Amino acid sequence: MFGGIAFMVRGNMCCGVIGDRLMLRVGPKGYDTALSRPHAKPMDFTGRPMKGMVYIEPAGFASPRDLKAWIGRAMEFALSLPPK
């Protein structure tokens, strides 16, 4: 669909990798908070930002701790959705 790898949680997209960037589904409520963090950018592969989806540049998840924190945000949102 978008030239990357996506990971699903209970049938809902949670996160993925596109090129060297991490792609996260943080939801509409977590979007602004995620974008306020260093190395986070709006996900805009369609030419328009997708509300609730963010890219994280490699420097933003270089440490295991940072990667775990970002994946945790996406997992929290994915688990809040009904299973598909």
Tab-separated table of N, CA and C in Angstrom:
chain	number	residue	atom	x	y	z
A	1	MET	N	0.814	-1.194	0.000
A	1	MET	CA	0.000	0.000	0.000
A	1	MET	C	0.858	1.259	0.000
A	2	PHE	N	1.927	1.286	0.810
A	2	PHE	CA	2.709	2.512	0.933
A	2	PHE	C	4.205	2.263	0.809
A	3	GLY	N	4.619	1.099	0.349
A	3	GLY	CA	6.027	0.822	0.122
A	3	GLY	C	6.840	0.558	1.366
A	4	GLY	N	6.210	0.105	2.428
A	4	GLY	CA	6.917	-0.194	3.662
A	4	GLY	C	6.389	-1.462	4.286
A	5	ILE	N	6.773	-1.682	5.520
A	5	ILE	CA	6.326	-2.837	6.300
A	5	ILE	C	5.457	-2.314	7.426
A	6	ALA	N	4.293	-2.911	7.602
A	6	ALA	CA	3.390	-2.498	8.684
A	6	ALA	C	3.192	-3.654	9.654
A	7	PHE	N	3.007	-3.312	10.904
A	7	PHE	CA	2.742	-4.293	11.953
A	7	PHE	C	1.352	-4.038	12.508
A	8	MET	N	0.606	-5.115	12.633
A	8	MET	CA	-0.787	-5.042	13.056
A	8	MET	C	-0.932	-5.539	14.496
A	9	VAL	N	-1.911	-4.977	15.194
A	9	VAL	CA	-2.278	-5.426	16.537
A	9	VAL	C	-3.781	-5.656	16.519
A	10	ARG	N	-4.186	-6.874	16.721
A	10	ARG	CA	-5.605	-7.265	16.701
A	10	ARG	C	-6.306	-6.790	15.422
A	11	GLY	N	-5.581	-6.834	14.309
A	11	GLY	CA	-6.151	-6.463	13.023
A	11	GLY	C	-6.092	-4.987	12.685
A	12	ASN	N	-5.542	-4.169	13.566
A	12	ASN	CA	-5.414	-2.727	13.344
A	12	ASN	C	-3.946	-2.373	13.132
A	13	MET	N	-3.686	-1.471	12.173
A	13	MET	CA	-2.308	-1.052	11.959
A	13	MET	C	-1.803	-0.301	13.187
A	14	CYS	N	-0.602	-0.662	13.606
A	14	CYS	CA	0.010	-0.072	14.797
A	14	CYS	C	1.211	0.797	14.414
A	15	CYS	N	2.145	0.194	13.696
A	15	CYS	CA	3.382	0.892	13.358
A	15	CYS	C	3.993	0.229	12.136
A	16	GLY	N	5.069	0.812	11.665
A	16	GLY	CA	5.740	0.241	10.517
A	16	GLY	C	7.053	0.941	10.236
A	17	VAL	N	7.646	0.544	9.132
A	17	VAL	CA	8.920	1.116	8.701
A	17	VAL	C	8.786	1.474	7.228
A	18	ILE	N	9.146	2.692	6.901
A	18	ILE	CA	9.194	3.149	5.512
A	18	ILE	C	10.580	3.743	5.307
A	19	GLY	N	11.371	3.107	4.474
A	19	GLY	CA	12.755	3.545	4.304
A	19	GLY	C	13.490	3.383	5.626
A	20	ASP	N	14.060	4.467	6.117
A	20	ASP	CA	14.758	4.411	7.405
A	20	ASP	C	13.947	5.049	8.530
A	21	ARG	N	12.697	5.396	8.233
A	21	ARG	CA	11.859	6.060	9.238
A	21	ARG	C	10.858	5.095	9.860
A	22	LEU	N	10.555	5.362	11.103
A	22	LEU	CA	9.517	4.644	11.816
A	22	LEU	C	8.201	5.355	11.546
A	23	MET	N	7.164	4.597	11.286
A	23	MET	CA	5.834	5.149	11.066
A	23	MET	C	4.963	4.669	12.223
A	24	LEU	N	4.265	5.598	12.860
A	24	LEU	CA	3.445	5.250	14.016
A	24	LEU	C	2.027	5.747	13.851
A	25	ARG	N	1.093	4.924	14.277
A	25	ARG	CA	-0.303	5.347	14.348
A	25	ARG	C	-0.571	5.680	15.810
A	26	VAL	N	-0.643	6.959	16.101
A	26	VAL	CA	-0.830	7.410	17.483
A	26	VAL	C	-2.243	7.913	17.742
A	27	GLY	N	-3.051	8.018	16.699
A	27	GLY	CA	-4.431	8.467	16.840
A	27	GLY	C	-4.549	9.977	16.885
A	28	PRO	N	-5.763	10.470	16.681
A	28	PRO	CA	-5.983	11.921	16.659
A	28	PRO	C	-5.617	12.614	17.970
A	29	LYS	N	-5.899	11.977	19.098
A	29	LYS	CA	-5.607	12.614	20.392
A	29	LYS	C	-4.119	12.624	20.707
A	30	GLY	N	-3.364	11.648	20.220
A	30	GLY	CA	-1.932	11.589	20.485
A	30	GLY	C	-1.075	12.282	19.447
A	31	TYR	N	-1.714	12.779	18.395
A	31	TYR	CA	-0.992	13.348	17.255
A	31	TYR	C	-0.159	14.575	17.633
A	32	ASP	N	-0.775	15.579	18.233
A	32	ASP	CA	-0.043	16.811	18.565
A	32	ASP	C	1.052	16.552	19.591
A	33	THR	N	0.778	15.685	20.543
A	33	THR	CA	1.796	15.344	21.546
A	33	THR	C	2.990	14.680	20.875
A	34	ALA	N	2.718	13.739	19.979
A	34	ALA	CA	3.810	13.057	19.277
A	34	ALA	C	4.626	14.052	18.458
A	35	LEU	N	3.947	14.952	17.758
A	35	LEU	CA	4.663	15.925	16.926
A	35	LEU	C	5.474	16.925	17.737
A	36	SER	N	5.160	17.083	19.002
A	36	SER	CA	5.924	18.009	19.840
A	36	SER	C	7.276	17.422	20.256
A	37	ARG	N	7.473	16.142	20.025
A	37	ARG	CA	8.718	15.477	20.401
A	37	ARG	C	9.773	15.667	19.310
A	38	PRO	N	11.054	15.680	19.697
A	38	PRO	CA	12.117	15.805	18.693
A	38	PRO	C	12.069	14.658	17.680
A	39	HIS	N	12.383	14.962	16.448
A	39	HIS	CA	12.514	13.998	15.352
A	39	HIS	C	11.192	13.445	14.834
A	40	ALA	N	10.062	13.945	15.322
A	40	ALA	CA	8.749	13.511	14.837
A	40	ALA	C	8.277	14.470	13.750
A	41	LYS	N	7.696	13.903	12.704
A	41	LYS	CA	7.203	14.681	11.562
A	41	LYS	C	5.819	14.162	11.173
A	42	PRO	N	4.999	15.015	10.573
A	42	PRO	CA	3.713	14.519	10.074
A	42	PRO	C	3.931	13.464	8.985
A	43	MET	N	3.134	12.437	8.994
A	43	MET	CA	3.188	11.436	7.931
A	43	MET	C	2.421	11.997	6.740
A	44	ASP	N	3.125	12.208	5.646
A	44	ASP	CA	2.512	12.893	4.505
A	44	ASP	C	2.847	12.232	3.173
A	45	PHE	N	2.929	10.922	3.143
A	45	PHE	CA	3.335	10.269	1.898
A	45	PHE	C	2.324	10.458	0.776
A	46	THR	N	1.108	10.863	1.088
A	46	THR	CA	0.100	11.127	0.055
A	46	THR	C	0.149	12.577	-0.423
A	47	GLY	N	1.014	13.391	0.193
A	47	GLY	CA	1.073	14.812	-0.127
A	47	GLY	C	0.330	15.659	0.885
A	48	ARG	N	-0.465	15.013	1.725
A	48	ARG	CA	-1.195	15.703	2.800
A	48	ARG	C	-0.927	14.964	4.103
A	49	PRO	N	-0.723	15.694	5.191
A	49	PRO	CA	-0.522	15.018	6.476
A	49	PRO	C	-1.741	14.168	6.838
A	50	MET	N	-1.470	12.997	7.379
A	50	MET	CA	-2.536	12.103	7.826
A	50	MET	C	-2.666	12.247	9.341
A	51	LYS	N	-3.734	12.854	9.786
A	51	LYS	CA	-3.962	13.084	11.217
A	51	LYS	C	-3.933	11.741	11.947
A	52	GLY	N	-3.140	11.678	12.988
A	52	GLY	CA	-3.043	10.449	13.770
A	52	GLY	C	-1.873	9.565	13.398
A	53	MET	N	-1.143	9.936	12.331
A	53	MET	CA	0.005	9.153	11.870
A	53	MET	C	1.237	10.055	11.839
A	54	VAL	N	2.356	9.545	12.328
A	54	VAL	CA	3.594	10.324	12.337
A	54	VAL	C	4.766	9.481	11.851
A	55	TYR	N	5.763	10.165	11.315
A	55	TYR	CA	7.060	9.577	11.019
A	55	TYR	C	8.005	9.965	12.146
A	56	ILE	N	8.912	9.069	12.474
A	56	ILE	CA	9.992	9.371	13.409
A	56	ILE	C	11.297	9.156	12.655
A	57	GLU	N	12.113	10.189	12.610
A	57	GLU	CA	13.415	10.092	11.956
A	57	GLU	C	14.323	9.167	12.773
A	58	PRO	N	15.313	8.532	12.136
A	58	PRO	CA	16.159	7.563	12.838
A	58	PRO	C	16.781	8.066	14.142
A	59	ALA	N	17.166	9.326	14.203
A	59	ALA	CA	17.757	9.852	15.444
A	59	ALA	C	16.775	9.799	16.609
A	60	GLY	N	15.489	9.761	16.312
A	60	GLY	CA	14.473	9.745	17.358
A	60	GLY	C	14.246	8.394	18.000
A	61	PHE	N	14.782	7.334	17.386
A	61	PHE	CA	14.628	6.002	17.984
A	61	PHE	C	15.952	5.240	17.968
A	62	ALA	N	17.051	5.988	18.084
A	62	ALA	CA	18.384	5.389	18.040
A	62	ALA	C	18.680	4.520	19.256
A	63	SER	N	18.096	4.844	20.394
A	63	SER	CA	18.342	4.030	21.589
A	63	SER	C	17.182	3.055	21.786
A	64	PRO	N	17.452	1.899	22.388
A	64	PRO	CA	16.366	0.955	22.676
A	64	PRO	C	15.260	1.581	23.524
A	65	ARG	N	15.638	2.452	24.430
A	65	ARG	CA	14.647	3.107	25.294
A	65	ARG	C	13.696	3.982	24.471
A	66	ASP	N	14.256	4.774	23.550
A	66	ASP	CA	13.418	5.637	22.709
A	66	ASP	C	12.524	4.813	21.788
A	67	LEU	N	13.074	3.756	21.203
A	67	LEU	CA	12.278	2.896	20.326
A	67	LEU	C	11.116	2.279	21.100
A	68	LYS	N	11.392	1.778	22.287
A	68	LYS	CA	10.347	1.174	23.119
A	68	LYS	C	9.258	2.195	23.461
A	69	ALA	N	9.648	3.419	23.767
A	69	ALA	CA	8.669	4.458	24.108
A	69	ALA	C	7.767	4.773	22.915
A	70	TRP	N	8.357	4.909	21.724
A	70	TRP	CA	7.549	5.208	20.541
A	70	TRP	C	6.609	4.056	20.205
A	71	ILE	N	7.123	2.839	20.228
A	71	ILE	CA	6.275	1.678	19.932
A	71	ILE	C	5.170	1.568	20.977
A	72	GLY	N	5.483	1.906	22.213
A	72	GLY	CA	4.476	1.881	23.277
A	72	GLY	C	3.324	2.830	23.000
A	73	ARG	N	3.622	4.004	22.477
A	73	ARG	CA	2.551	4.962	22.133
A	73	ARG	C	1.629	4.377	21.067
A	74	ALA	N	2.237	3.779	20.048
A	74	ALA	CA	1.439	3.193	18.970
A	74	ALA	C	0.646	1.984	19.466
A	75	MET	N	1.250	1.164	20.301
A	75	MET	CA	0.552	0.000	20.865
A	75	MET	C	-0.642	0.442	21.704
A	76	GLU	N	-0.446	1.470	22.496
A	76	GLU	CA	-1.535	1.973	23.342
A	76	GLU	C	-2.737	2.372	22.486
A	77	PHE	N	-2.473	3.071	21.395
A	77	PHE	CA	-3.582	3.464	20.532
A	77	PHE	C	-4.210	2.244	19.856
A	78	ALA	N	-3.388	1.363	19.307
A	78	ALA	CA	-3.922	0.184	18.607
A	78	ALA	C	-4.772	-0.678	19.537
A	79	LEU	N	-4.351	-0.817	20.775
A	79	LEU	CA	-5.112	-1.628	21.732
A	79	LEU	C	-6.401	-0.950	22.179
A	80	SER	N	-6.518	0.356	21.937
A	80	SER	CA	-7.755	1.060	22.293
A	80	SER	C	-8.856	0.852	21.245
A	81	LEU	N	-8.481	0.312	20.098
A	81	LEU	CA	-9.434	0.096	19.009
A	81	LEU	C	-10.076	-1.286	19.119
A	82	PRO	N	-11.295	-1.435	18.626
A	82	PRO	CA	-11.903	-2.768	18.633
A	82	PRO	C	-11.161	-3.691	17.665
A	83	PRO	N	-11.049	-4.965	18.003
A	83	PRO	CA	-10.395	-5.906	17.083
A	83	PRO	C	-11.149	-5.987	15.758
A	84	LYS	N	-10.408	-6.261	14.705
A	84	LYS	CA	-11.029	-6.442	13.376
A	84	LYS	C	-11.056	-7.915	13.049
